[in-house]
PDB file of C-alpha atoms in Angstrom:
ATOM      1  CA  UNK S   1     340.118  96.614 192.654  1.00  0.00           C
ATOM      2  CA  UNK S   2     343.416  96.650 190.808  1.00  0.00           C
ATOM      3  CA  UNK S   3     346.075  99.328 190.626  1.00  0.00           C
ATOM      4  CA  UNK S   4     349.824  99.842 190.828  1.00  0.00           C
ATOM      5  CA  UNK S   5     351.364  98.263 193.920  1.00  0.00           C
ATOM      6  CA  UNK S   6     354.561 100.317 193.749  1.00  0.00           C
ATOM      7  CA  UNK S   7     354.923 103.182 196.232  1.00  0.00           C
ATOM      8  CA  UNK S   8     357.218 105.475 194.216  1.00  0.00           C
ATOM      9  CA  UNK S   9     357.533 108.065 197.000  1.00  0.00           C
ATOM     10  CA  UNK S  10     358.726 105.458 199.498  1.00  0.00           C
ATOM     11  CA  UNK S  11     361.034 103.933 196.898  1.00  0.00           C
ATOM     12  CA  UNK S  12     362.859 107.248 196.420  1.00  0.00           C
ATOM     13  CA  UNK S  13     363.630 107.364 200.156  1.00  0.00           C
ATOM     14  CA  UNK S  14     364.630 103.710 200.328  1.00  0.00           C
ATOM     15  CA  UNK S  15     367.793 102.941 202.301  1.00  0.00           C
ATOM     16  CA  UNK S  16     368.615  99.216 201.906  1.00  0.00           C
ATOM     17  CA  UNK S  17     369.126  97.249 205.122  1.00  0.00           C
ATOM     18  CA  UNK S  18     370.178  93.932 203.566  1.00  0.00           C
ATOM     19  CA  UNK S  19     373.002  92.815 201.283  1.00  0.00           C
ATOM     20  CA  UNK S  20     370.580  91.953 198.463  1.00  0.00           C
ATOM     21  CA  UNK S  21     368.957  95.388 198.746  1.00  0.00           C
ATOM     22  CA  UNK S  22     372.325  97.114 198.467  1.00  0.00           C
ATOM     23  CA  UNK S  23     373.266  94.974 195.458  1.00  0.00           C
ATOM     24  CA  UNK S  24     369.999  95.951 193.741  1.00  0.00           C
ATOM     25  CA  UNK S  25     370.464  99.653 194.425  1.00  0.00           C
ATOM     26  CA  UNK S  26     374.093  99.517 193.224  1.00  0.00           C
ATOM     27  CA  UNK S  27     373.037  97.851 189.976  1.00  0.00           C
ATOM     28  CA  UNK S  28     374.731  94.511 190.641  1.00  0.00           C
ATOM     29  CA  UNK S  29     371.361  92.768 190.361  1.00  0.00           C
ATOM     30  CA  UNK S  30     369.270  94.053 187.479  1.00  0.00           C
ATOM     31  CA  UNK S  31     366.345  91.612 187.347  1.00  0.00           C
ATOM     32  CA  UNK S  32     364.214  89.649 189.750  1.00  0.00           C
ATOM     33  CA  UNK S  33     364.914  86.463 187.801  1.00  0.00           C
ATOM     34  CA  UNK S  34     368.597  86.916 188.563  1.00  0.00           C
ATOM     35  CA  UNK S  35     367.795  87.143 192.276  1.00  0.00           C
ATOM     36  CA  UNK S  36     365.872  83.845 192.165  1.00  0.00           C
ATOM     37  CA  UNK S  37     368.495  82.141 189.973  1.00  0.00           C
ATOM     38  CA  UNK S  38     371.127  82.907 192.609  1.00  0.00           C
ATOM     39  CA  UNK S  39     368.754  81.776 195.385  1.00  0.00           C
ATOM     40  CA  UNK S  40     369.104  85.069 197.274  1.00  0.00           C
ATOM     41  CA  UNK S  41     366.652  85.933 200.084  1.00  0.00           C
ATOM     42  CA  UNK S  42     364.198  88.791 199.544  1.00  0.00           C
ATOM     43  CA  UNK S  43     363.647  90.456 202.917  1.00  0.00           C
ATOM     44  CA  UNK S  44     362.667  93.951 201.747  1.00  0.00           C
ATOM     45  CA  UNK S  45     359.545  94.707 199.659  1.00  0.00           C
ATOM     46  CA  UNK S  46     361.389  97.643 198.082  1.00  0.00           C
ATOM     47  CA  UNK S  47     363.497  95.120 196.156  1.00  0.00           C
ATOM     48  CA  UNK S  48     360.341  94.003 194.334  1.00  0.00           C
ATOM     49  CA  UNK S  49     359.250  97.619 193.771  1.00  0.00           C
ATOM     50  CA  UNK S  50     362.662  98.470 192.303  1.00  0.00           C
ATOM     51  CA  UNK S  51     362.936  95.477 189.969  1.00  0.00           C
ATOM     52  CA  UNK S  52     359.233  95.249 188.987  1.00  0.00           C
ATOM     53  CA  UNK S  53     358.028  98.842 188.454  1.00  0.00           C
ATOM     54  CA  UNK S  54     354.900  97.624 186.596  1.00  0.00           C
ATOM     55  CA  UNK S  55     353.657  95.498 189.506  1.00  0.00           C
ATOM     56  CA  UNK S  56     349.869  95.366 189.941  1.00  0.00           C
ATOM     57  CA  UNK S  57     347.675  94.158 192.767  1.00  0.00           C
ATOM     58  CA  UNK S  58     344.096  93.047 193.267  1.00  0.00           C
ATOM     59  CA  UNK S  59     342.217  92.592 196.517  1.00  0.00           C
ATOM     60  CA  UNK S  60     340.370  89.273 196.574  1.00  0.00           C
ATOM     61  CA  UNK S  61     338.959  89.217 200.099  1.00  0.00           C
ATOM     62  CA  UNK S  62     338.223  91.559 203.003  1.00  0.00           C
ATOM     63  CA  UNK S  63     336.562  90.578 206.233  1.00  0.00           C
ATOM     64  CA  UNK S  64     336.325  91.571 209.877  1.00  0.00           C
ATOM     65  CA  UNK S  65     337.838  89.226 212.444  1.00  0.00           C
ATOM     66  CA  UNK S  66     337.375  89.375 216.195  1.00  0.00           C
ATOM     67  CA  UNK S  67     339.448  88.222 219.146  1.00  0.00           C
ATOM     68  CA  UNK S  68     338.281  87.963 222.733  1.00  0.00           C
ATOM     69  CA  UNK S  69     340.783  89.355 225.278  1.00  0.00           C
ATOM     70  CA  UNK S  70     340.745  90.359 228.937  1.00  0.00           C
ATOM     71  CA  UNK S  71     340.033  93.924 227.844  1.00  0.00           C
ATOM     72  CA  UNK S  72     337.049  92.836 225.752  1.00  0.00           C
ATOM     73  CA  UNK S  73     336.375  92.004 222.127  1.00  0.00           C
ATOM     74  CA  UNK S  74     338.941  93.337 219.632  1.00  0.00           C
ATOM     75  CA  UNK S  75     337.958  93.853 216.003  1.00  0.00           C
ATOM     76  CA  UNK S  76     340.373  93.987 213.076  1.00  0.00           C
ATOM     77  CA  UNK S  77     340.285  93.979 209.282  1.00  0.00           C
ATOM     78  CA  UNK S  78     341.765  91.017 207.414  1.00  0.00           C
ATOM     79  CA  UNK S  79     342.728  91.710 203.785  1.00  0.00           C
ATOM     80  CA  UNK S  80     343.950  89.217 201.168  1.00  0.00           C
ATOM     81  CA  UNK S  81     345.668  90.550 198.026  1.00  0.00           C
ATOM     82  CA  UNK S  82     347.416  89.144 194.979  1.00  0.00           C
ATOM     83  CA  UNK S  83     350.328  90.968 193.328  1.00  0.00           C
ATOM     84  CA  UNK S  84     351.877  90.252 189.934  1.00  0.00           C
ATOM     85  CA  UNK S  85     353.327  91.835 186.831  1.00  0.00           C
ATOM     86  CA  UNK S  86     351.270  89.703 184.391  1.00  0.00           C
ATOM     87  CA  UNK S  87     354.583  88.436 183.014  1.00  0.00           C
ATOM     88  CA  UNK S  88     355.848  85.550 185.124  1.00  0.00           C
ATOM     89  CA  UNK S  89     355.769  86.727 188.766  1.00  0.00           C
ATOM     90  CA  UNK S  90     352.962  86.443 191.315  1.00  0.00           C
ATOM     91  CA  UNK S  91     352.499  86.510 195.089  1.00  0.00           C
ATOM     92  CA  UNK S  92     349.687  86.171 197.645  1.00  0.00           C
ATOM     93  CA  UNK S  93     349.689  87.992 200.976  1.00  0.00           C
ATOM     94  CA  UNK S  94     347.499  88.832 203.963  1.00  0.00           C
ATOM     95  CA  UNK S  95     347.383  91.760 206.359  1.00  0.00           C
ATOM     96  CA  UNK S  96     345.524  92.373 209.608  1.00  0.00           C
ATOM     97  CA  UNK S  97     345.065  95.720 211.375  1.00  0.00           C
ATOM     98  CA  UNK S  98     342.499  97.902 213.135  1.00  0.00           C
ATOM     99  CA  UNK S  99     342.304 100.221 210.131  1.00  0.00           C
ATOM    100  CA  UNK S 100     341.558  98.995 206.609  1.00  0.00           C
ATOM    101  CA  UNK S 101     344.339 101.086 205.022  1.00  0.00           C
ATOM    102  CA  UNK S 102     346.942  99.628 207.403  1.00  0.00           C
ATOM    103  CA  UNK S 103     345.688  96.100 206.752  1.00  0.00           C
ATOM    104  CA  UNK S 104     345.938  96.643 202.981  1.00  0.00           C
ATOM    105  CA  UNK S 105     349.502  98.005 203.315  1.00  0.00           C
ATOM    106  CA  UNK S 106     350.513  94.971 205.388  1.00  0.00           C
ATOM    107  CA  UNK S 107     348.927  92.611 202.869  1.00  0.00           C
ATOM    108  CA  UNK S 108     350.810  94.241 199.972  1.00  0.00           C
ATOM    109  CA  UNK S 109     354.109  94.009 201.857  1.00  0.00           C
ATOM    110  CA  UNK S 110     353.484  90.356 202.680  1.00  0.00           C
ATOM    111  CA  UNK S 111     352.495  89.529 199.090  1.00  0.00           C
ATOM    112  CA  UNK S 112     355.667  91.128 197.719  1.00  0.00           C
ATOM    113  CA  UNK S 113     357.832  89.114 200.104  1.00  0.00           C
ATOM    114  CA  UNK S 114     355.969  85.949 199.007  1.00  0.00           C
ATOM    115  CA  UNK S 115     356.360  86.635 195.281  1.00  0.00           C
ATOM    116  CA  UNK S 116     357.434  83.647 193.196  1.00  0.00           C
ATOM    117  CA  UNK S 117     358.555  83.111 189.586  1.00  0.00           C
ATOM    118  CA  UNK S 118     356.227  81.250 187.230  1.00  0.00           C
ATOM    119  CA  UNK S 119     357.404  79.121 184.338  1.00  0.00           C
ATOM    120  CA  UNK S 120     355.037  79.542 181.425  1.00  0.00           C
ATOM    121  CA  UNK S 121     354.804  77.703 178.146  1.00  0.00           C
ATOM    122  CA  UNK S 122     352.551  75.893 175.682  1.00  0.00           C
ATOM    123  CA  UNK S 123     352.131  72.419 177.089  1.00  0.00           C
ATOM    124  CA  UNK S 124     348.961  71.513 175.200  1.00  0.00           C
ATOM    125  CA  UNK S 125     349.315  68.952 172.405  1.00  0.00           C
ATOM    126  CA  UNK S 126     346.335  70.634 170.712  1.00  0.00           C
ATOM    127  CA  UNK S 127     348.189  73.914 170.300  1.00  0.00           C
ATOM    128  CA  UNK S 128     351.988  73.638 170.172  1.00  0.00           C
ATOM    129  CA  UNK S 129     352.329  77.307 169.228  1.00  0.00           C
ATOM    130  CA  UNK S 130     355.441  77.698 171.366  1.00  0.00           C
ATOM    131  CA  UNK S 131     354.215  80.911 173.015  1.00  0.00           C
ATOM    132  CA  UNK S 132     354.179  81.292 176.843  1.00  0.00           C
ATOM    133  CA  UNK S 133     350.400  81.607 177.196  1.00  0.00           C
ATOM    134  CA  UNK S 134     349.724  78.619 179.472  1.00  0.00           C
ATOM    135  CA  UNK S 135     351.529  76.284 181.878  1.00  0.00           C
ATOM    136  CA  UNK S 136     354.200  74.012 180.338  1.00  0.00           C
ATOM    137  CA  UNK S 137     352.840  70.834 181.976  1.00  0.00           C
ATOM    138  CA  UNK S 138     350.255  69.685 184.513  1.00  0.00           C
ATOM    139  CA  UNK S 139     351.057  70.841 188.061  1.00  0.00           C
ATOM    140  CA  UNK S 140     349.433  70.488 191.482  1.00  0.00           C
ATOM    141  CA  UNK S 141     349.301  72.893 194.385  1.00  0.00           C
ATOM    142  CA  UNK S 142     347.995  72.552 197.916  1.00  0.00           C
ATOM    143  CA  UNK S 143     347.167  74.813 200.849  1.00  0.00           C
ATOM    144  CA  UNK S 144     345.169  73.627 203.831  1.00  0.00           C
ATOM    145  CA  UNK S 145     342.320  71.431 202.599  1.00  0.00           C
ATOM    146  CA  UNK S 146     342.383  72.935 199.091  1.00  0.00           C
ATOM    147  CA  UNK S 147     344.196  71.196 196.244  1.00  0.00           C
ATOM    148  CA  UNK S 148     344.357  72.639 192.717  1.00  0.00           C
ATOM    149  CA  UNK S 149     345.447  71.010 189.455  1.00  0.00           C
ATOM    150  CA  UNK S 150     346.494  73.278 186.568  1.00  0.00           C
ATOM    151  CA  UNK S 151     346.446  71.789 183.079  1.00  0.00           C
ATOM    152  CA  UNK S 152     347.782  73.293 179.816  1.00  0.00           C
ATOM    153  CA  UNK S 153     345.127  74.554 177.418  1.00  0.00           C
ATOM    154  CA  UNK S 154     345.330  75.598 173.738  1.00  0.00           C
ATOM    155  CA  UNK S 155     345.353  79.268 172.831  1.00  0.00           C
ATOM    156  CA  UNK S 156     341.946  80.916 172.954  1.00  0.00           C
ATOM    157  CA  UNK S 157     340.547  78.648 175.660  1.00  0.00           C
ATOM    158  CA  UNK S 158     340.794  81.287 178.383  1.00  0.00           C
ATOM    159  CA  UNK S 159     340.951  80.601 182.102  1.00  0.00           C
ATOM    160  CA  UNK S 160     338.540  77.812 183.011  1.00  0.00           C
ATOM    161  CA  UNK S 161     338.698  78.368 186.771  1.00  0.00           C
ATOM    162  CA  UNK S 162     337.010  79.953 189.763  1.00  0.00           C
ATOM    163  CA  UNK S 163     337.070  83.704 190.276  1.00  0.00           C
ATOM    164  CA  UNK S 164     339.902  83.600 192.832  1.00  0.00           C
ATOM    165  CA  UNK S 165     342.032  81.317 190.660  1.00  0.00           C
ATOM    166  CA  UNK S 166     341.437  83.561 187.642  1.00  0.00           C
ATOM    167  CA  UNK S 167     342.903  86.570 189.476  1.00  0.00           C
ATOM    168  CA  UNK S 168     346.065  84.678 190.487  1.00  0.00           C
ATOM    169  CA  UNK S 169     346.558  83.165 187.029  1.00  0.00           C
ATOM    170  CA  UNK S 170     345.927  86.453 185.210  1.00  0.00           C
ATOM    171  CA  UNK S 171     348.405  88.403 187.362  1.00  0.00           C
ATOM    172  CA  UNK S 172     350.937  85.624 186.802  1.00  0.00           C
ATOM    173  CA  UNK S 173     350.627  86.017 183.026  1.00  0.00           C
ATOM    174  CA  UNK S 174     348.686  82.785 182.342  1.00  0.00           C
ATOM    175  CA  UNK S 175     346.027  83.415 179.695  1.00  0.00           C
ATOM    176  CA  UNK S 176     344.813  79.866 178.961  1.00  0.00           C
ATOM    177  CA  UNK S 177     344.441  77.004 181.439  1.00  0.00           C
ATOM    178  CA  UNK S 178     342.110  74.288 182.641  1.00  0.00           C
ATOM    179  CA  UNK S 179     341.828  73.832 186.388  1.00  0.00           C
ATOM    180  CA  UNK S 180     340.501  71.208 188.751  1.00  0.00           C
ATOM    181  CA  UNK S 181     340.014  71.916 192.454  1.00  0.00           C
ATOM    182  CA  UNK S 182     339.291  69.827 195.536  1.00  0.00           C
ATOM    183  CA  UNK S 183     338.505  70.713 199.141  1.00  0.00           C
ATOM    184  CA  UNK S 184     336.934  73.782 200.759  1.00  0.00           C
ATOM    185  CA  UNK S 185     337.496  76.278 197.932  1.00  0.00           C
ATOM    186  CA  UNK S 186     335.183  78.793 199.625  1.00  0.00           C
ATOM    187  CA  UNK S 187     338.174  79.605 201.834  1.00  0.00           C
ATOM    188  CA  UNK S 188     339.570  82.385 199.649  1.00  0.00           C
ATOM    189  CA  UNK S 189     343.041  82.495 201.186  1.00  0.00           C
ATOM    190  CA  UNK S 190     343.712  78.761 200.878  1.00  0.00           C
ATOM    191  CA  UNK S 191     342.309  78.700 197.338  1.00  0.00           C
ATOM    192  CA  UNK S 192     344.617  81.536 196.241  1.00  0.00           C
ATOM    193  CA  UNK S 193     347.622  80.002 198.020  1.00  0.00           C
ATOM    194  CA  UNK S 194     346.956  76.614 196.403  1.00  0.00           C
ATOM    195  CA  UNK S 195     346.988  78.187 192.921  1.00  0.00           C
ATOM    196  CA  UNK S 196     350.161  80.143 193.762  1.00  0.00           C
ATOM    197  CA  UNK S 197     351.770  76.941 195.067  1.00  0.00           C
ATOM    198  CA  UNK S 198     350.894  75.138 191.821  1.00  0.00           C
ATOM    199  CA  UNK S 199     352.483  77.945 189.802  1.00  0.00           C
ATOM    200  CA  UNK S 200     355.566  77.822 192.040  1.00  0.00           C
ATOM    201  CA  UNK S 201     355.822  74.071 191.369  1.00  0.00           C
ATOM    202  CA  UNK S 202     356.428  74.774 187.671  1.00  0.00           C
ATOM    203  CA  UNK S 203     360.040  75.422 188.758  1.00  0.00           C
ATOM    204  CA  UNK S 204     360.467  72.180 190.716  1.00  0.00           C
ATOM    205  CA  UNK S 205     362.389  70.518 187.885  1.00  0.00           C
ATOM    206  CA  UNK S 206     364.081  71.491 184.618  1.00  0.00           C
ATOM    207  CA  UNK S 207     362.274  70.690 181.376  1.00  0.00           C
ATOM    208  CA  UNK S 208     364.023  69.375 178.212  1.00  0.00           C
ATOM    209  CA  UNK S 209     363.609  72.852 176.698  1.00  0.00           C
ATOM    210  CA  UNK S 210     365.725  74.247 179.532  1.00  0.00           C
ATOM    211  CA  UNK S 211     368.396  71.602 178.871  1.00  0.00           C
ATOM    212  CA  UNK S 212     368.912  73.045 175.398  1.00  0.00           C
ATOM    213  CA  UNK S 213     369.116  76.606 176.754  1.00  0.00           C
ATOM    214  CA  UNK S 214     371.721  75.720 179.371  1.00  0.00           C
TER     215      UNK S 214
END
């Protein structure tokens, strides 16, 4: 299921509680990239809603978890979602609650707070089109026992990956990529987090192209 992740009604009533939130509402910060460039903390999900009005989400896993307490067995819903604008930003989040709707709301909030920028490019020597349709170079990501390798692919290749990885890559704006995975990839949360970590690692160093821009 995919739909808009922005709660417009709640956004209209938003009263910022942090300095970054007030700067966004006052117009001093006009893009999410500017927030990351200045290394400012994002502690309110409304900041993401305000700066990324076209944000989308997709639920990738839902299951029932149980916990044994003195009062008996407690059952809750655990929801895993991915949010992204399909243009360079993506996040993975989880939520747990007694009601499914509350768990989904918590997962969306958590995913927005975990959103990360993604550097895209055309790193394949077979393509060299210069368009941001793939990753700019080979990157690795890890979460738990799962490790994922993302490799640049020429235009038209598509996403050669598992279903969970495809959702994360698509919402991040990656249209072509080869992937290689290791570990217990049946664990949906770790698989999604490993892909998100690999995409986050595209910003670990500055490429020669960025040297020219700066």
